[in-house]
Amino acid sequence: MSLRPMTVLMPFYTPFYAPLAAGAALGRFREEGLDVRWQPAATFGKIAVEALLDGSIEITLSGLMRSFDVADREGRLLPHFAEVCSRSGFFLLGRTPMPDFRWSGLVGKTVIGFAEAPTPWQCMLTVLRRHGVEPATVRMERNRPGPEALAAFRSGHGDFFEQTQPIVEQLLASGEAHLVASMGEATGPVPFTSYMTTPEFLRREPETVLRFTRAVYRTQRWLASQDAKVIADTIAPDFRDVEREVLERAVARFVRQSTWARDPVLRRPGFDYLQEILQTGGFIKKTHRYEDLVDTAIAAQAVREVDGR
């Protein structure tokens, strides 16, 4: 069987996106007749939304907030069809152990935030308000890309640092930081990351999208049945610059908080919660219909077909 080539954009390489690396390593996409090439957006030369709209790519891994943003500003619809991450994969780090940490402890402090995407910050706003903290009382810096933010924290700048893996485990292992809070646990279940495409591609190649989603779900079933060591061993080739023990601890932390979706269906309660987060945080102004930004028909069909095998 000839394989259908496909380039899929991803934000960047991180164990947070282990479902991608695992699916590729296990051959799940090839088994569905797809030759998927994963490419970080930074090396592709275009942002995900731009690449989708001009036809450079057909599918991208993205936050649902991207579709909210485009719909809010332009009225364009970019549906998400398969959920991947069901919680934030970010963590709040401090310089000293804080076993009795309270969110009020951020008042008057400087937090170096994640600059590459708005969802972590929007979730932080929600968590702060939930705990009675006015966000304006926290000095949140989101003006440095990842490497610069890490260098700033290591140089002594800032009181807290919000970041994802493997940087979190690397800083914990070196003693340069201490875990203060999991943003995934603090925010709660939310459709943080999913696969996005265009309505035109869904109409033109529904069978391709179905095969892709079957591969996603088969990988999700495998992830749910394995321990952190097996998962880390499987995705290790994509993280050759990360020590194996660090990678395993990163995966274990994600597993413990149920970070990854157990099936690809992006459900309405999560959509509504994320929309509330983005509206309250001022990221979007309008209210958008679930049916306009989420397609569940293909994911539901993929689940039925895989479970029936």
Short mmCIF file of C-alpha atoms in Angstrom, two decimals:
data_model
loop_
_atom_site.label_atom_id
_atom_site.label_comp_id
_atom_site.label_asym_id
_atom_site.label_seq_id
_atom_site.Cartn_x
_atom_site.Cartn_y
_atom_site.Cartn_z
CA MET A 1 0.00 0.00 0.00
CA SER A 2 1.39 3.39 -0.96
CA LEU A 3 1.56 5.86 1.89
CA ARG A 4 -0.16 9.22 1.72
CA PRO A 5 2.47 11.89 2.57
CA MET A 6 1.47 14.58 5.04
CA THR A 7 3.29 17.35 6.89
CA VAL A 8 1.82 18.16 10.29
CA LEU A 9 2.99 21.22 12.19
CA MET A 10 3.62 21.11 15.92
CA PRO A 11 4.52 24.04 18.21
CA PHE A 12 7.83 22.58 19.43
CA TYR A 13 9.37 19.35 20.72
CA THR A 14 8.40 18.56 24.30
CA PRO A 15 7.42 15.45 26.27
CA PHE A 16 4.08 17.26 26.72
CA TYR A 17 3.39 16.11 23.16
CA ALA A 18 4.39 12.51 23.84
CA PRO A 19 1.25 11.26 22.02
CA LEU A 20 2.79 12.51 18.76
CA ALA A 21 6.19 10.95 19.34
CA ALA A 22 4.68 7.70 20.58
CA GLY A 23 2.31 7.42 17.63
CA ALA A 24 5.18 7.90 15.20
CA ALA A 25 7.51 5.50 17.03
CA LEU A 26 4.84 2.80 17.21
CA GLY A 27 4.08 3.16 13.51
CA ARG A 28 0.42 3.93 14.13
CA PHE A 29 0.17 6.47 11.31
CA ARG A 30 1.97 4.27 8.81
CA GLU A 31 -0.38 1.44 9.72
CA GLU A 32 -3.20 3.73 8.63
CA GLY A 33 -1.48 4.43 5.31
CA LEU A 34 -0.09 7.83 6.28
CA ASP A 35 3.49 9.01 5.98
CA VAL A 36 3.41 11.83 8.52
CA ARG A 37 6.30 14.25 8.82
CA TRP A 38 6.20 16.25 12.04
CA GLN A 39 7.71 19.70 11.83
CA PRO A 40 8.05 22.39 14.50
CA ALA A 41 6.40 25.62 13.38
CA ALA A 42 9.59 27.59 14.06
CA THR A 43 11.49 25.68 11.36
CA PHE A 44 8.60 25.71 8.88
CA GLY A 45 8.74 29.46 8.45
CA LYS A 46 5.04 30.09 8.98
CA ILE A 47 2.71 30.12 11.95
CA ALA A 48 0.15 27.33 12.04
CA VAL A 49 -2.92 29.40 11.21
CA GLU A 50 -1.21 31.09 8.26
CA ALA A 51 0.00 27.74 6.92
CA LEU A 52 -3.48 26.23 7.14
CA LEU A 53 -5.18 29.16 5.48
CA ASP A 54 -2.75 29.35 2.55
CA GLY A 55 -2.81 25.58 2.00
CA SER A 56 0.83 24.92 2.94
CA ILE A 57 -0.32 22.25 5.38
CA GLU A 58 -3.52 20.34 6.03
CA ILE A 59 -3.33 19.58 9.76
CA THR A 60 -1.57 21.20 12.69
CA LEU A 61 -1.31 20.49 16.39
CA SER A 62 -2.56 23.61 18.11
CA GLY A 63 -4.35 25.12 21.03
CA LEU A 64 -8.09 25.54 20.53
CA MET A 65 -7.52 29.19 21.45
CA ARG A 66 -6.09 29.70 17.94
CA SER A 67 -9.48 28.90 16.44
CA PHE A 68 -11.22 31.10 19.00
CA ASP A 69 -8.87 33.93 18.06
CA VAL A 70 -9.35 33.64 14.28
CA ALA A 71 -13.12 33.31 14.63
CA ASP A 72 -13.24 36.28 16.99
CA ARG A 73 -11.15 38.60 14.81
CA GLU A 74 -11.92 37.43 11.27
CA GLY A 75 -14.95 35.17 11.40
CA ARG A 76 -12.93 32.34 9.81
CA LEU A 77 -13.59 28.83 11.11
CA LEU A 78 -10.74 26.39 11.74
CA PRO A 79 -12.26 23.27 13.34
CA HIS A 80 -10.49 20.98 15.79
CA PHE A 81 -11.21 17.30 15.29
CA ALA A 82 -9.08 15.34 17.77
CA GLU A 83 -8.12 16.21 21.34
CA VAL A 84 -4.56 15.38 22.44
CA CYS A 85 -3.84 17.11 25.77
CA SER A 86 -6.66 17.44 28.30
CA ARG A 87 -4.77 19.56 30.83
CA SER A 88 -2.15 22.25 30.85
CA GLY A 89 1.34 20.81 30.71
CA PHE A 90 2.90 23.78 32.47
CA PHE A 91 4.28 24.06 35.99
CA LEU A 92 5.08 26.93 38.32
CA LEU A 93 8.59 26.86 39.76
CA GLY A 94 10.07 28.86 42.61
CA ARG A 95 13.56 29.44 43.94
CA THR A 96 12.97 27.85 47.35
CA PRO A 97 10.81 24.99 48.64
CA MET A 98 7.28 26.22 49.39
CA PRO A 99 5.36 23.31 50.96
CA ASP A 100 2.65 25.69 52.19
CA PHE A 101 2.38 27.65 48.94
CA ARG A 102 -0.67 29.86 48.48
CA TRP A 103 -1.48 31.77 45.32
CA SER A 104 -1.54 34.97 47.34
CA GLY A 105 2.21 34.46 47.65
CA LEU A 106 2.55 35.71 44.06
CA VAL A 107 1.34 39.21 44.96
CA GLY A 108 4.13 41.70 44.35
CA LYS A 109 6.38 39.01 42.87
CA THR A 110 7.79 38.62 39.36
CA VAL A 111 6.72 35.57 37.38
CA ILE A 112 8.59 34.78 34.17
CA GLY A 113 5.86 33.40 31.95
CA PHE A 114 5.71 31.44 28.73
CA ALA A 115 5.81 33.89 25.82
CA GLU A 116 5.14 31.61 22.86
CA ALA A 117 1.43 31.00 23.46
CA PRO A 118 -1.34 32.82 25.34
CA THR A 119 -3.19 29.83 26.82
CA PRO A 120 -0.80 29.25 29.77
CA TRP A 121 -1.17 32.92 30.75
CA GLN A 122 -4.94 32.84 30.32
CA CYS A 123 -5.13 29.79 32.57
CA MET A 124 -2.92 31.56 35.12
CA LEU A 125 -5.34 34.51 35.17
CA THR A 126 -8.23 32.15 35.88
CA VAL A 127 -6.37 30.37 38.68
CA LEU A 128 -5.31 33.65 40.31
CA ARG A 129 -8.86 35.02 40.29
CA ARG A 130 -10.23 31.73 41.60
CA HIS A 131 -7.95 32.11 44.61
CA GLY A 132 -8.84 35.74 45.19
CA VAL A 133 -5.72 37.24 43.65
CA GLU A 134 -6.08 40.22 41.32
CA PRO A 135 -3.74 39.50 38.37
CA ALA A 136 -2.63 43.14 38.22
CA THR A 137 -0.91 42.64 41.59
CA VAL A 138 1.45 40.06 40.06
CA ARG A 139 4.32 41.18 37.82
CA MET A 140 3.95 38.76 34.92
CA GLU A 141 6.69 38.94 32.28
CA ARG A 142 5.91 37.32 28.93
CA ASN A 143 8.42 39.13 26.73
CA ARG A 144 11.17 36.51 26.47
CA PRO A 145 11.21 33.44 24.21
CA GLY A 146 11.96 30.12 25.89
CA PRO A 147 15.79 30.08 25.89
CA GLU A 148 15.98 33.71 27.01
CA ALA A 149 13.40 33.14 29.74
CA LEU A 150 15.37 30.16 31.03
CA ALA A 151 18.61 32.15 30.97
CA ALA A 152 16.96 35.02 32.83
CA PHE A 153 15.69 32.73 35.57
CA ARG A 154 19.04 31.00 35.89
CA SER A 155 20.78 34.38 36.16
CA GLY A 156 18.63 35.25 39.18
CA HIS A 157 15.93 37.33 37.54
CA GLY A 158 12.36 36.79 38.71
CA ASP A 159 10.84 35.03 41.68
CA PHE A 160 8.86 32.35 39.83
CA PHE A 161 9.08 30.64 36.46
CA GLU A 162 6.26 29.01 34.48
CA GLN A 163 7.49 26.38 32.04
CA THR A 164 6.84 22.91 30.62
CA GLN A 165 8.94 19.77 30.28
CA PRO A 166 11.73 18.81 30.06
CA ILE A 167 13.00 22.14 31.41
CA VAL A 168 10.97 21.68 34.59
CA GLU A 169 12.60 18.35 35.49
CA GLN A 170 16.03 19.61 34.48
CA LEU A 171 15.76 22.59 36.84
CA LEU A 172 14.41 20.41 39.64
CA ALA A 173 17.20 17.87 39.17
CA SER A 174 19.90 20.55 39.27
CA GLY A 175 18.40 22.18 42.37
CA GLU A 176 18.00 25.49 40.54
CA ALA A 177 14.24 25.48 41.13
CA HIS A 178 11.55 23.89 43.25
CA LEU A 179 8.08 22.82 42.17
CA VAL A 180 5.43 25.18 43.48
CA ALA A 181 2.30 24.15 41.57
CA SER A 182 1.07 22.14 38.62
CA MET A 183 -0.94 24.39 36.33
CA GLY A 184 -2.66 21.30 34.97
CA GLU A 185 -3.98 20.46 38.41
CA ALA A 186 -4.69 24.07 39.34
CA THR A 187 -6.61 24.83 36.14
CA GLY A 188 -8.40 21.50 35.91
CA PRO A 189 -9.39 19.55 32.80
CA VAL A 190 -9.39 21.75 29.70
CA PRO A 191 -8.86 20.91 25.99
CA PHE A 192 -5.38 22.40 25.94
CA THR A 193 -4.07 20.93 22.68
CA SER A 194 -5.77 19.30 19.71
CA TYR A 195 -5.53 18.79 15.96
CA MET A 196 -6.83 21.63 13.80
CA THR A 197 -7.64 21.74 10.10
CA THR A 198 -9.85 23.61 7.66
CA PRO A 199 -13.51 22.91 6.80
CA GLU A 200 -12.40 22.45 3.19
CA PHE A 201 -9.99 19.63 4.09
CA LEU A 202 -12.61 17.91 6.23
CA ARG A 203 -15.00 17.95 3.27
CA ARG A 204 -12.39 17.05 0.65
CA GLU A 205 -10.61 14.20 2.44
CA PRO A 206 -12.75 12.86 5.29
CA GLU A 207 -11.21 9.39 4.88
CA THR A 208 -7.70 10.80 5.36
CA VAL A 209 -8.80 12.63 8.51
CA LEU A 210 -10.50 9.46 9.76
CA ARG A 211 -7.35 7.38 9.25
CA PHE A 212 -5.31 10.06 11.01
CA THR A 213 -7.74 10.10 13.94
CA ARG A 214 -7.76 6.31 14.20
CA ALA A 215 -3.97 6.46 14.56
CA VAL A 216 -4.37 9.12 17.25
CA TYR A 217 -6.87 7.02 19.20
CA ARG A 218 -4.87 3.80 18.89
CA THR A 219 -1.90 5.70 20.33
CA GLN A 220 -4.08 7.07 23.14
CA ARG A 221 -5.19 3.55 24.06
CA TRP A 222 -1.58 2.43 24.16
CA LEU A 223 -0.51 5.38 26.33
CA ALA A 224 -3.28 4.63 28.82
CA SER A 225 -2.02 1.05 29.20
CA GLN A 226 1.69 1.78 29.74
CA ASP A 227 3.79 3.06 32.60
CA ALA A 228 6.07 6.08 32.43
CA LYS A 229 9.24 4.07 31.79
CA VAL A 230 7.82 2.31 28.74
CA ILE A 231 6.48 5.58 27.34
CA ALA A 232 9.79 7.36 27.96
CA ASP A 233 11.75 4.53 26.33
CA THR A 234 9.46 4.70 23.30
CA ILE A 235 9.76 8.45 22.72
CA ALA A 236 13.44 8.73 23.74
CA PRO A 237 14.74 8.89 20.13
CA ASP A 238 13.00 12.26 19.77
CA PHE A 239 14.72 13.57 22.92
CA ARG A 240 18.33 12.48 22.56
CA ASP A 241 19.56 15.59 24.38
CA VAL A 242 17.47 14.79 27.48
CA GLU A 243 18.80 12.37 30.10
CA ARG A 244 16.65 9.25 30.25
CA GLU A 245 15.89 9.63 33.97
CA VAL A 246 14.80 13.24 33.43
CA LEU A 247 12.58 12.20 30.52
CA GLU A 248 11.00 9.42 32.56
CA ARG A 249 10.26 11.77 35.46
CA ALA A 250 8.71 14.27 33.04
CA VAL A 251 6.47 11.59 31.55
CA ALA A 252 5.55 10.28 34.99
CA ARG A 253 4.45 13.72 36.11
CA PHE A 254 2.21 14.04 33.06
CA VAL A 255 0.76 10.57 33.63
CA ARG A 256 -0.03 11.26 37.29
CA GLN A 257 -2.14 14.30 36.45
CA SER A 258 -3.96 12.66 33.50
CA THR A 259 -2.51 15.14 31.02
CA TRP A 260 -3.25 13.23 27.83
CA ALA A 261 -6.71 12.64 26.42
CA ARG A 262 -7.91 9.05 26.60
CA ASP A 263 -9.85 9.43 23.36
CA PRO A 264 -9.93 12.04 20.58
CA VAL A 265 -13.44 13.40 21.20
CA LEU A 266 -13.24 17.07 22.22
CA ARG A 267 -16.30 17.45 24.42
CA ARG A 268 -18.52 20.46 25.00
CA PRO A 269 -17.83 21.00 28.75
CA GLY A 270 -14.12 21.49 28.07
CA PHE A 271 -14.87 23.80 25.15
CA ASP A 272 -17.19 25.90 27.32
CA TYR A 273 -14.62 26.09 30.12
CA LEU A 274 -11.85 27.21 27.77
CA GLN A 275 -14.14 29.79 26.19
CA GLU A 276 -14.91 31.14 29.68
CA ILE A 277 -11.17 31.33 30.45
CA LEU A 278 -10.46 33.23 27.23
CA GLN A 279 -13.41 35.60 27.61
CA THR A 280 -12.70 36.38 31.25
CA GLY A 281 -9.05 37.00 30.39
CA GLY A 282 -9.98 39.38 27.58
CA PHE A 283 -8.45 37.22 24.85
CA ILE A 284 -11.75 36.96 22.94
CA LYS A 285 -14.82 39.19 23.00
CA LYS A 286 -17.51 37.08 21.34
CA THR A 287 -19.19 33.80 22.26
CA HIS A 288 -18.61 31.07 19.70
CA ARG A 289 -20.60 27.94 18.94
CA TYR A 290 -19.12 24.58 19.82
CA GLU A 291 -20.39 23.17 16.51
CA ASP A 292 -18.49 25.83 14.55
CA LEU A 293 -15.07 25.21 16.08
CA VAL A 294 -15.20 21.49 16.94
CA ASP A 295 -15.95 18.50 14.72
CA THR A 296 -16.67 15.38 16.77
CA ALA A 297 -18.16 13.16 14.06
CA ILE A 298 -14.84 11.81 12.80
CA ALA A 299 -13.42 11.27 16.30
CA ALA A 300 -16.57 9.42 17.36
CA GLN A 301 -16.37 7.23 14.25
CA ALA A 302 -12.68 6.51 14.88
CA VAL A 303 -13.44 5.43 18.44
CA ARG A 304 -16.24 3.12 17.27
CA GLU A 305 -14.08 1.53 14.59
CA VAL A 306 -11.00 1.02 16.76
CA ASP A 307 -12.96 -0.28 19.75
CA GLY A 308 -14.81 -2.64 17.44
CA ARG A 309 -11.66 -4.20 16.03
#
